[in-house]
């Protein structure tokens, strides 16, 4: 318990350190070049993946409506999913917090006397900091996705939700392998590096007693867990060990099996530009009598962790439409420049800025919704049409609302409120509501413009201070119109 | 570890009640008949030949090897392929549909049936099975995907663990796309323990966006396409 509270506060602290992180990472040229290269590559791949703009737009509309329908029925679909999974022999567990999720998983492993876990890629398990929790209980927890494996060796966290080690180049990976893998012959050839990783990890698959995975879609109608992957480690984790535990957020449930094909098609094409991933794995039960392999037990842990808070607000609810393709971060000018670690949260980029405030509260994440130029690229590429810039604006508003204003939509409401700033805006609003006050203020501003201070905090750190003009726009237009009229009269 | 099984059950029950109550409070009284009508894209219809060409081209793009053959010639083709790869042993599932192929292969390669439980045989499966032969249920043209439908005879790990996967695909079972396949076969009525769509050999681009094949699963996928 104590440990997990520390874990939570670690995430809170790292999210709070946003500004310092940004300064640190902007100065790292190697990191910036790694991200620039990777984002250009991913944007290109996505662009080439759709036959026509028309197909893309129809698919986006379709998938948005599918996800909105599933969210509209969310509690009922969760119950239906649970019923069908249990009928199929898959046990379902519910967790409101990351601590509860970790405890459930630790207990399931302990009941089986498990000592060694292999993990398929799961961002939700990153969200719960599961690896650290299990390591503390003497359970070895090995990431088996190549990117996650690299990140784990480097004692880091993923910097991208689809390509976790995108911040590292092959030279850095080679060095990491040389430092950590016995008998590794130094090479920067990617094939050689992957083969080395393969050898290490295949041994682990063979020996592990527990496999942990995420879920891309949980189908309520059939009680099926769907996993999208290219490497085969997801299949390994869910097939070879005796015990398979899947963990996912409550928003991943979909109603029908027929909802899968459009969502899958849009997910892989938006993420990496692939028509489909190498493997699409659909799991509907543990090993049945007579079957020769597959886990004896399969469990699903459904995690809330702030999602129900987003669900309670009609606008913020759209956050939960996300299918975690990563296209928003690939196209984000801010993400490309500062990289995934600067955010200090498990989910970086635009999706992270939207979802992290629900998970960690606005106190810890005040800066995140403001770390956007609102250029709109994320909203334009989002496969399920989440109006990301609008939601970021909304989160900014929630963050500067008076702390006590009801109803309280977000944990940490008003965390970014600055009384001086609030007062300035209040006065500004008053002035603009009254014609007399407005005229008076313009009169004053044009005459006393020399009183404008030269230094205006952060604004003037990279800019010169603005100076009000000697005449207002109204005056100048009036003067111009007068001049035109005069010249017309003279000509006429 | 002081918690007992009852504890996590209690934690889970409480969480379940709280989560569902919160969510239900928000959807209370919702009229699902009023949900907007959903759209879908009308994909053009393709001929059998066009679908086949698409299927093969997608698979080849993803580094699978596609060999057009017949049931009669298959044993010959398989043994040739294994020779090229310097492999002498083949793991297979005991499945009546390709019994003759297996019989014909008997004199050519060292055959091993997957007739054992994985439980005490993981080391052998991982270290002593260089190649595997499996059947498939059907396939999907649009994405070049092969539908594996593992069962007692063809276990899930048969097509996953050995570094080379040879798979028999019947061109008569080729469907245009995933959506129409699911609908036509009514998958929603009954799904087996596991279904896998395979669209190439295992791969990763996790190191500097450079594609590398053979990440964890098969390094090579050899598709034996019959009835073209």
XYZ file of C-alpha atoms in Angstrom:
720
model
C 0.000 0.000 0.000
C 2.670 2.446 1.084
C 4.686 1.594 -1.964
C 1.835 2.311 -4.299
C 1.098 5.635 -2.704
C 4.734 6.416 -3.395
C 4.240 5.226 -6.965
C 1.268 7.499 -7.426
C 3.098 10.443 -5.984
C 6.050 9.651 -8.227
C 3.812 10.079 -11.274
C 2.283 13.223 -9.802
C 5.747 14.653 -9.151
C 6.948 13.803 -12.623
C 3.889 15.370 -14.248
C 4.459 18.487 -12.156
C 8.025 18.709 -13.382
C 6.762 19.372 -16.911
C 8.455 22.708 -17.463
C 11.820 21.506 -16.222
C 11.480 18.352 -18.355
C 10.744 20.403 -21.457
C 13.826 22.562 -20.979
C 15.928 19.432 -20.429
C 14.640 17.579 -23.517
C 14.580 20.514 -25.917
C 18.311 20.819 -25.321
C 18.954 17.183 -26.269
C 19.725 17.212 -29.984
C 20.000 13.442 -30.371
C 16.579 12.994 -28.793
C 15.019 15.648 -31.011
C 16.458 14.098 -34.115
C 15.197 10.640 -33.071
C 11.672 11.983 -32.634
C 11.693 14.082 -35.781
C 12.749 11.049 -37.847
C 10.204 8.756 -36.262
C 7.284 11.154 -36.536
C 8.014 11.931 -40.194
C 8.108 8.189 -40.871
C 4.812 7.504 -39.091
C 2.990 10.455 -40.686
C 4.131 9.275 -44.104
C 2.996 5.703 -43.441
C -0.450 6.815 -42.352
C -0.874 9.086 -45.339
C -0.207 6.222 -47.736
C -2.554 3.806 -46.000
C -5.924 5.061 -47.198
C -7.230 4.471 -50.709
C -9.031 7.800 -50.765
C -9.934 10.749 -48.599
C -13.507 9.589 -48.952
C -12.838 6.156 -47.464
C -10.926 7.711 -44.587
C -13.683 10.174 -43.774
C -16.485 7.596 -43.927
C -14.482 5.213 -41.747
C -13.756 7.944 -39.208
C -17.424 8.857 -38.997
C -18.392 5.187 -38.692
C -15.876 4.467 -35.952
C -16.790 7.623 -34.048
C -20.439 6.540 -34.057
C -19.534 2.985 -33.017
C -17.513 4.213 -30.062
C -20.184 6.739 -29.096
C -22.838 4.013 -29.172
C -20.679 1.732 -27.037
C -20.062 4.536 -24.546
C -23.762 5.395 -24.449
C -24.396 1.805 -23.353
C -21.180 1.416 -21.349
C -22.491 0.067 -18.020
C -24.782 -2.414 -19.762
C -22.028 -3.559 -22.113
C -19.662 -4.058 -19.187
C -22.237 -6.284 -17.520
C -22.846 -8.153 -20.755
C -19.103 -8.563 -21.282
C -18.676 -9.869 -17.760
C -21.544 -12.315 -18.176
C -20.236 -13.697 -21.466
C -16.625 -13.892 -20.329
C -17.619 -15.778 -17.180
C -19.779 -18.087 -19.275
C -16.718 -18.763 -21.429
C -14.617 -19.462 -18.335
C -12.731 -16.164 -18.133
C -12.800 -14.575 -14.658
C -13.543 -10.868 -14.433
C -12.222 -8.496 -11.743
C -12.966 -4.818 -11.234
C -10.674 -2.123 -9.888
C -11.410 1.530 -9.169
C -7.805 2.492 -8.527
C -4.402 1.385 -9.732
C -3.665 0.020 -6.270
C -6.677 -2.259 -6.441
C -5.718 -3.468 -9.907
C -2.166 -4.257 -8.826
C -3.353 -6.053 -5.685
C -5.750 -8.192 -7.670
C -3.033 -9.164 -10.134
C -0.471 -9.817 -7.408
C -2.975 -12.068 -5.612
C -3.845 -14.002 -8.752
C -0.158 -14.647 -9.321
C 0.416 -15.594 -5.689
C -2.456 -18.078 -5.768
C -0.677 -19.872 -8.623
C 2.669 -19.476 -6.822
C 3.884 -17.639 -9.906
C 7.431 -16.319 -9.858
C 8.072 -15.206 -13.380
C 5.854 -13.030 -15.567
C 6.170 -12.214 -19.244
C 4.261 -9.165 -20.367
C 2.804 -8.280 -23.721
C 2.533 -4.597 -24.428
C -0.004 -2.982 -22.111
C -0.205 0.746 -21.499
C -2.770 0.165 -18.733
C -0.192 -1.868 -16.811
C 2.191 1.079 -17.247
C -0.590 3.240 -15.847
C -0.712 1.056 -12.724
C 3.117 0.762 -12.472
C 2.572 -2.971 -12.244
C 6.188 -4.000 -12.890
C 7.501 -2.177 -9.837
C 4.671 -3.490 -7.704
C 5.361 -7.091 -8.659
C 9.150 -6.777 -8.425
C 8.690 -5.657 -4.823
C 6.847 -8.914 -4.217
C 9.694 -10.934 -5.696
C 7.912 -11.657 -8.948
C 10.131 -11.152 -11.969
C 8.277 -9.134 -14.566
C 9.752 -9.040 -18.036
C 8.514 -6.844 -20.868
C 8.500 -8.847 -24.078
C 7.501 -6.298 -26.720
C 10.885 -5.373 -28.268
C 10.358 -1.676 -27.625
C 9.154 -2.243 -24.070
C 12.054 -4.640 -23.447
C 14.536 -1.944 -24.520
C 12.815 0.625 -22.342
C 12.846 -1.759 -19.375
C 16.571 -2.487 -19.825
C 17.202 1.256 -19.889
C 15.122 1.626 -16.697
C 12.891 4.110 -18.505
C 9.225 4.369 -19.399
C 7.741 4.280 -22.906
C 7.977 7.584 -24.759
C 5.276 6.633 -27.272
C 2.222 4.435 -26.777
C 2.759 2.398 -29.954
C 6.535 2.559 -30.326
C 7.815 2.673 -26.752
C 11.529 2.998 -27.558
C 11.146 5.587 -30.290
C 13.430 7.967 -28.398
C 16.389 5.600 -28.737
C 18.395 5.047 -31.914
C 20.104 1.788 -32.869
C 23.471 2.864 -31.469
C 21.877 3.517 -28.108
C 20.092 0.153 -28.224
C 23.330 -1.625 -29.146
C 25.044 -0.084 -26.153
C 22.161 -1.070 -23.921
C 22.300 -4.683 -25.122
C 26.078 -4.776 -24.699
C 25.664 -3.631 -21.095
C 22.859 -6.039 -20.266
C 22.933 -9.208 -22.369
C 25.637 -11.780 -21.626
C 27.571 -12.815 -24.698
C 26.175 -10.042 -26.903
C 28.575 -9.272 -29.712
C 28.408 -5.552 -30.306
C 26.548 -4.657 -33.466
C 24.355 -1.784 -34.593
C 22.664 -3.913 -37.262
C 18.948 -3.911 -36.446
C 18.415 -7.519 -37.565
C 21.204 -8.702 -35.308
C 19.841 -6.692 -32.401
C 16.341 -8.117 -32.850
C 17.697 -11.685 -33.098
C 19.580 -11.158 -29.829
C 16.444 -9.904 -28.149
C 14.514 -12.836 -29.629
C 16.891 -15.395 -28.095
C 16.638 -13.876 -24.627
C 12.877 -13.489 -24.743
C 12.043 -16.891 -26.223
C 13.803 -18.492 -23.273
C 11.650 -16.429 -20.966
C 8.404 -17.364 -22.741
C 9.362 -20.976 -22.313
C 9.954 -20.623 -18.568
C 7.405 -18.036 -17.454
C 4.411 -19.160 -15.404
C 2.305 -16.057 -15.968
C 1.516 -13.981 -19.051
C 0.089 -10.464 -18.739
C -1.386 -8.583 -21.670
C -3.504 -5.578 -22.482
C -6.670 -5.609 -24.578
C -7.454 -3.584 -27.710
C -11.147 -4.455 -27.930
C -13.276 -6.434 -25.473
C -16.334 -7.703 -27.321
C -19.434 -7.802 -25.100
C -21.562 -9.850 -27.480
C -19.230 -12.854 -27.517
C -17.014 -12.379 -24.458
C -13.868 -12.059 -26.557
C -10.583 -10.264 -25.850
C -8.886 -8.914 -28.984
C -5.195 -8.087 -29.228
C -3.472 -6.278 -32.088
C 0.266 -6.863 -32.571
C 3.095 -7.479 -35.038
C 5.733 -9.294 -33.059
C 3.992 -12.393 -31.743
C 4.919 -11.644 -28.133
C 1.252 -10.987 -27.383
C 0.373 -14.454 -28.675
C 3.264 -15.912 -26.663
C 2.143 -14.248 -23.421
C -1.451 -15.345 -23.903
C -0.708 -18.902 -25.098
C 2.385 -20.374 -23.443
C 2.160 -19.659 -19.663
C -0.398 -21.445 -17.463
C -2.014 -18.255 -16.294
C -3.035 -15.327 -18.479
C -4.109 -12.053 -16.908
C -5.391 -9.304 -19.176
C -5.830 -5.760 -17.921
C -7.727 -2.966 -19.600
C -9.614 0.268 -19.070
C -13.405 0.106 -18.857
C -13.742 2.121 -22.090
C -12.342 -0.682 -24.260
C -15.584 -2.654 -24.382
C -17.429 -2.753 -27.710
C -20.910 -4.052 -28.325
C -20.786 -6.323 -31.373
C -18.241 -8.527 -33.039
C -19.213 -6.693 -36.243
C -17.824 -3.490 -34.671
C -14.342 -5.008 -34.784
C -13.432 -4.849 -38.517
C -13.862 -1.077 -39.033
C -12.177 -0.232 -35.729
C -9.296 -2.605 -36.415
C -8.831 -1.258 -39.918
C -8.707 2.320 -38.716
C -6.505 1.492 -35.719
C -3.655 -0.156 -37.616
C -3.751 2.304 -40.497
C -3.799 5.344 -38.216
C -1.057 3.930 -36.003
C 1.562 2.583 -38.388
C -0.047 2.737 -41.827
C -0.509 -1.029 -41.951
C -3.637 -2.465 -43.621
C -3.683 -4.895 -40.692
C -1.200 -5.922 -38.035
C 0.709 -9.193 -38.494
C -1.420 -10.830 -35.829
C -4.966 -10.172 -34.730
C -5.561 -12.421 -31.771
C -9.082 -13.164 -30.472
C -9.287 -14.979 -27.147
C -12.633 -16.285 -25.935
C -11.780 -18.866 -23.272
C -9.050 -20.637 -21.329
C -7.808 -24.056 -22.491
C -10.769 -26.387 -22.981
C -10.853 -30.082 -22.167
C -8.836 -31.974 -24.767
C -6.923 -28.918 -25.998
C -3.172 -29.321 -25.824
C -2.077 -25.788 -25.008
C -3.264 -22.382 -23.897
C -3.513 -21.093 -20.326
C -5.550 -23.074 -17.784
C -6.837 -19.807 -16.343
C -7.650 -16.506 -17.994
C -8.548 -13.373 -16.006
C -9.573 -9.889 -17.042
C -9.038 -6.877 -14.791
C -11.249 -3.894 -15.656
C -9.780 -0.611 -14.443
C -11.546 2.703 -13.857
C -8.782 5.061 -12.586
C -10.535 8.323 -13.403
C -12.360 7.163 -16.528
C -15.769 7.357 -14.867
C -15.022 11.002 -14.039
C -14.579 11.759 -17.746
C -17.696 9.696 -18.465
C -19.837 11.959 -16.288
C -19.387 15.005 -18.533
C -20.884 15.007 -22.021
C -17.934 16.828 -23.602
C -15.096 15.161 -21.688
C -16.701 11.756 -22.235
C -15.423 11.891 -25.830
C -11.943 11.339 -24.389
C -13.010 7.728 -23.831
C -13.624 7.169 -27.555
C -9.842 6.843 -27.929
C -8.579 3.582 -29.446
C -4.918 4.345 -28.594
C -3.517 4.519 -32.119
C -1.039 7.282 -31.326
C -1.805 9.283 -34.496
C -2.385 12.435 -32.420
C 1.124 12.313 -31.008
C 2.661 11.458 -34.396
C 1.164 14.640 -35.837
C 1.693 16.894 -32.831
C 4.292 19.655 -33.305
C 4.767 19.888 -29.544
C 5.249 16.143 -29.011
C 7.690 15.934 -31.923
C 9.856 18.621 -30.361
C 9.777 17.789 -26.659
C 9.454 13.991 -26.958
C 7.351 11.628 -24.895
C 9.185 11.747 -21.578
C 8.873 15.486 -21.006
C 5.161 15.118 -20.259
C 6.052 13.089 -17.182
C 2.885 11.018 -17.571
C 2.330 7.448 -18.781
C 0.376 8.656 -21.810
C 2.228 11.448 -23.598
C 1.132 13.770 -26.406
C -2.390 15.057 -27.043
C -4.120 11.917 -25.738
C -2.012 12.118 -22.591
C -2.933 15.762 -22.078
C -6.626 14.791 -22.253
C -6.641 11.623 -20.186
C -3.939 12.266 -17.544
C -5.901 15.023 -15.752
C -8.616 12.435 -15.044
C -6.101 9.921 -13.738
C -3.851 12.207 -11.711
C -6.042 15.238 -11.048
C -5.567 18.773 -12.355
C -3.118 19.774 -9.586
C -0.488 17.465 -10.996
C -1.323 18.161 -14.623
C -2.143 21.896 -14.731
C 0.503 22.514 -17.381
C -0.473 19.692 -19.711
C -3.618 21.122 -21.360
C -1.696 24.352 -21.981
C 1.159 22.526 -23.725
C -0.591 22.796 -27.050
C -0.492 25.297 -29.888
C -4.115 24.361 -30.681
C -3.038 23.925 -34.292
C -5.708 21.261 -34.641
C -3.618 18.526 -36.291
C -4.477 16.003 -33.559
C -8.210 16.527 -34.005
C -7.920 16.248 -37.775
C -6.174 12.883 -37.731
C -8.012 11.335 -34.784
C -9.643 8.158 -36.185
C -12.627 8.477 -33.858
C -12.947 12.228 -34.313
C -12.276 13.309 -30.736
C -12.270 17.143 -30.825
C -8.944 17.193 -28.991
C -8.241 20.967 -29.195
C -11.734 21.700 -27.858
C -11.254 19.285 -24.986
C -7.891 20.848 -24.156
C -9.572 24.268 -24.014
C -12.219 22.826 -21.735
C -9.570 21.367 -19.441
C -7.882 24.782 -19.323
C -11.200 26.260 -18.218
C -11.667 23.586 -15.550
C -8.191 24.332 -14.319
C -8.840 28.073 -13.806
C -12.383 27.855 -12.417
C -12.825 28.965 -8.791
C -11.938 25.989 -6.615
C -15.325 25.916 -4.910
C -17.542 26.432 -7.980
C -20.201 23.729 -8.334
C -20.667 21.272 -9.936
C -17.157 19.893 -9.583
C -16.390 18.111 -12.828
C -12.696 17.429 -12.374
C -10.510 16.335 -9.515
C -8.289 19.325 -8.793
C -10.621 21.926 -10.283
C -9.104 25.403 -10.121
C -5.564 24.128 -9.616
C -4.232 26.515 -12.226
C -6.181 29.535 -11.002
C -4.121 32.667 -10.462
C -6.008 35.378 -8.602
C -4.229 38.271 -10.325
C -4.946 36.762 -13.726
C -8.552 36.088 -12.768
C -8.953 39.697 -11.627
C -7.459 41.048 -14.852
C -9.938 39.059 -16.910
C -12.815 40.119 -14.704
C -11.945 43.774 -15.233
C -11.403 43.146 -18.950
C -14.858 41.581 -19.224
C -16.490 44.495 -17.383
C -14.767 47.044 -19.593
C -15.897 45.271 -22.737
C -19.481 44.985 -21.551
C -20.008 48.723 -21.160
C -19.583 51.160 -24.104
C -18.745 54.015 -21.772
C -16.096 52.052 -19.897
C -14.689 50.834 -23.194
C -14.425 54.328 -24.664
C -12.864 55.573 -21.451
C -10.308 52.783 -21.395
C -9.353 53.438 -25.022
C -8.967 57.099 -24.275
C -6.631 56.282 -21.409
C -4.672 53.576 -23.208
C -3.818 55.722 -26.220
C -2.748 58.649 -24.100
C -0.850 56.835 -21.370
C 0.700 54.227 -23.598
C 4.185 55.323 -22.558
C 3.403 53.817 -19.128
C 3.426 50.278 -20.582
C 6.121 48.317 -18.708
C 9.083 47.009 -20.748
C 9.098 43.648 -18.973
C 5.979 41.458 -18.906
C 7.027 38.226 -17.256
C 7.282 35.189 -19.537
C 5.951 37.084 -22.530
C 8.966 39.388 -22.837
C 11.550 36.629 -22.199
C 11.595 35.988 -25.964
C 9.617 38.973 -27.313
C 9.560 42.752 -27.043
C 6.664 44.149 -25.017
C 3.641 45.287 -27.027
C 2.880 48.984 -26.977
C -0.651 50.330 -27.475
C -0.986 52.467 -30.600
C -1.486 56.219 -30.449
C -4.928 55.937 -32.046
C -7.503 53.159 -31.781
C -8.601 51.012 -34.697
C -12.007 52.750 -34.607
C -10.385 56.145 -34.912
C -8.207 55.050 -37.789
C -11.090 53.543 -39.728
C -13.212 56.622 -39.138
C -10.395 58.826 -40.362
C -9.909 56.680 -43.421
C -13.602 56.684 -44.254
C -13.739 60.434 -43.881
C -10.808 60.803 -46.240
C -12.429 58.554 -48.852
C -15.693 60.472 -48.627
C -13.880 63.746 -49.019
C -11.996 62.627 -52.098
C -15.211 61.238 -53.592
C -16.959 64.542 -53.013
C -14.051 66.415 -54.559
C -14.141 64.200 -57.650
C -17.934 64.291 -57.845
C 1.042 -11.183 1.600
C -1.708 -11.100 4.117
C -4.583 -10.874 1.709
C -6.633 -13.943 0.999
C -8.680 -14.843 -2.021
C -11.793 -13.500 -0.325
C -10.114 -10.117 -0.071
C -9.614 -9.513 -3.755
C -13.099 -10.780 -4.372
C -14.433 -8.210 -1.920
C -12.281 -5.454 -3.441
C -13.516 -6.391 -6.881
C -17.160 -6.554 -5.806
C -17.041 -3.151 -4.179
C -15.271 -1.662 -7.182
C -17.808 -3.256 -9.504
C -20.709 -1.788 -7.566
C -19.163 1.679 -7.434
C -18.113 1.817 -11.074
C -21.427 0.529 -12.421
C -23.413 2.837 -10.136
C -21.461 5.875 -11.332
C -21.841 4.918 -14.992
C -25.506 3.997 -14.679
C -26.326 7.302 -13.029
C -25.131 8.978 -16.231
C -27.019 6.811 -18.729
C -30.199 6.556 -16.696
C -33.216 6.983 -18.933
C -31.221 6.971 -22.165
C -33.246 6.070 -25.230
C -31.018 3.896 -27.372
C -33.452 4.015 -30.262
C -32.449 7.638 -30.707
C -28.809 6.850 -31.467
C -27.736 8.224 -34.846
C -27.713 5.863 -37.799
C -24.242 4.523 -38.485
C -22.575 4.892 -41.860
C -20.251 2.487 -43.627
C -18.027 2.715 -46.680
C -19.114 0.852 -49.790
C -16.066 -0.982 -50.983
C -16.065 -1.879 -54.686
C -16.807 -5.521 -55.527
C -13.923 -7.509 -56.898
C -13.801 -10.644 -59.022
C -12.285 -13.861 -57.715
C -9.110 -13.185 -59.730
C -8.807 -9.650 -58.415
C -9.278 -10.848 -54.856
C -6.650 -13.540 -55.320
C -4.187 -11.062 -56.777
C -4.820 -8.674 -53.877
C -4.418 -11.484 -51.320
C -1.087 -12.595 -52.765
C 0.230 -9.081 -53.221
C -0.577 -8.067 -49.622
C 1.060 -11.205 -48.233
C 4.170 -10.723 -50.338
C 4.380 -7.079 -49.319
C 4.500 -8.357 -45.761
C 7.361 -10.756 -46.545
C 5.325 -13.957 -46.712
C 6.261 -16.440 -49.406
C 3.274 -17.549 -51.496
C 3.540 -20.783 -53.499
C 0.733 -21.838 -55.821
C 0.457 -25.584 -55.735
C -1.948 -28.529 -55.636
C -2.741 -31.090 -52.989
C -0.958 -33.715 -55.073
C 2.262 -31.730 -55.430
C 2.274 -30.296 -51.962
C 4.490 -32.880 -50.300
C 7.105 -32.303 -52.980
C 6.910 -28.515 -52.569
C 7.177 -28.736 -48.795
C 10.183 -31.000 -48.830
C 11.904 -28.734 -51.371
C 11.274 -25.681 -49.227
C 12.581 -27.407 -46.130
C 15.687 -28.515 -48.045
C 16.360 -24.901 -49.071
C 16.056 -23.860 -45.456
C 18.211 -26.764 -44.331
C 15.449 -28.133 -42.126
C 14.915 -31.853 -41.687
C 12.114 -31.948 -39.146
C 8.484 -30.890 -39.438
C 5.840 -30.560 -36.724
C 2.245 -30.990 -37.846
C -1.256 -31.187 -36.463
C -3.200 -34.418 -36.852
C -5.863 -33.235 -39.171
C -7.731 -35.435 -41.634
C -7.876 -32.749 -44.300
C -4.191 -33.075 -45.137
C -3.586 -36.698 -44.182
C -2.369 -37.599 -47.696
C 0.168 -34.774 -47.678
C 1.539 -36.028 -44.377
C 1.661 -39.591 -45.643
C 3.517 -38.499 -48.760
C 5.969 -36.472 -46.657
C 6.763 -39.403 -44.422
C 9.638 -40.671 -46.513
C 11.062 -37.201 -47.148
C 11.311 -35.490 -43.724
C 11.414 -36.331 -40.058
C 7.764 -35.870 -39.074
C 6.448 -35.160 -35.613
C 2.773 -34.974 -34.758
C 1.634 -32.375 -32.218
C -0.038 -35.096 -30.170
C 1.315 -34.044 -26.793
C 0.299 -31.546 -24.140
C 2.473 -28.433 -24.048
C 2.791 -28.644 -20.269
C 5.913 -30.785 -20.040
C 7.109 -30.216 -23.559
C 7.820 -26.492 -23.774
C 11.606 -26.921 -24.048
C 11.179 -29.397 -26.875
C 8.629 -27.225 -28.670
C 10.846 -24.137 -28.431
C 14.188 -25.747 -29.167
C 13.645 -28.828 -31.278
C 10.887 -27.891 -33.725
C 12.327 -25.783 -36.556
C 9.201 -25.831 -38.740
C 5.469 -26.489 -38.559
C 2.714 -27.249 -41.030
C -0.874 -26.187 -40.395
C -4.125 -25.779 -42.234
C -6.259 -22.637 -42.196
C -9.980 -22.021 -42.031
C -10.220 -19.309 -44.667
C -8.518 -16.115 -45.758
C -9.120 -12.405 -46.391
C -8.172 -10.713 -49.666
C -8.245 -7.044 -48.657
C -5.523 -7.362 -46.031
C -3.796 -10.595 -47.107
C -4.782 -12.336 -43.890
C -5.001 -16.039 -43.119
C -7.570 -17.148 -40.556
C -6.269 -19.755 -38.130
C -8.880 -21.606 -36.092
C -6.832 -23.670 -33.621
C -8.387 -26.784 -32.067
C -7.390 -30.016 -30.322
C -5.600 -31.214 -33.436
C -3.882 -28.012 -34.387
C -2.930 -26.301 -31.102
C -2.326 -22.554 -30.843
C 1.430 -22.890 -30.359
C 1.831 -25.024 -33.502
C 1.638 -21.899 -35.654
C 3.478 -19.660 -33.191
C 6.582 -21.265 -31.740
C 8.420 -23.010 -34.623
C 10.548 -20.480 -36.589
C 9.081 -21.516 -39.933
C 5.327 -21.761 -40.457
C 3.976 -23.477 -43.560
C 0.253 -22.982 -43.964
C -2.164 -24.521 -46.433
C -4.647 -21.999 -47.804
C -7.580 -22.984 -49.994
C -8.327 -20.313 -52.610
C -11.970 -21.419 -52.589
C -12.200 -20.111 -49.029
C -11.005 -16.615 -49.860
C -13.266 -13.771 -48.666
C -13.162 -10.150 -49.792
C -12.800 -8.557 -46.359
C -12.957 -9.227 -42.631
C -16.400 -7.687 -42.137
C -18.130 -9.744 -44.836
C -16.336 -12.898 -43.675
C -17.567 -12.525 -40.088
C -21.103 -11.856 -41.219
C -21.263 -14.685 -43.731
C -19.930 -17.235 -41.245
C -21.895 -15.844 -38.267
C -18.848 -15.740 -36.020
C -20.824 -14.043 -33.302
C -22.752 -17.265 -32.643
C -19.790 -19.390 -31.696
C -16.130 -18.539 -31.372
C -13.503 -21.131 -30.422
C -10.943 -20.675 -27.624
C -8.754 -18.677 -29.965
C -8.881 -17.269 -33.491
C -5.843 -15.638 -35.068
C -5.538 -13.606 -38.250
C -1.999 -13.949 -39.587
C -0.771 -11.566 -42.278
C 2.939 -12.307 -42.509
C 5.909 -13.497 -40.485
C 6.467 -11.986 -37.055
C 8.056 -8.539 -37.325
C 8.963 -5.375 -35.469
C 10.010 -1.822 -36.257
C 10.734 -0.963 -32.646
C 14.386 -0.110 -33.238
C 14.689 3.133 -35.178
C 11.656 2.291 -37.373
C 13.701 -0.349 -39.171
C 11.654 -3.407 -40.081
C 13.104 -6.684 -38.854
C 11.458 -10.074 -39.292
C 11.308 -12.880 -36.770
C 10.733 -10.865 -33.624
C 9.231 -13.616 -31.469
C 7.079 -15.833 -33.639
C 7.834 -17.416 -37.024
C 10.636 -15.776 -39.007
C 9.168 -17.163 -42.214
C 5.575 -17.674 -43.337
C 5.221 -19.961 -46.348
C 1.739 -20.003 -47.825
C 0.781 -23.078 -49.838
C -2.081 -21.860 -51.971
C -4.307 -24.540 -53.498
C -7.406 -24.630 -55.731
C -6.571 -21.469 -57.592
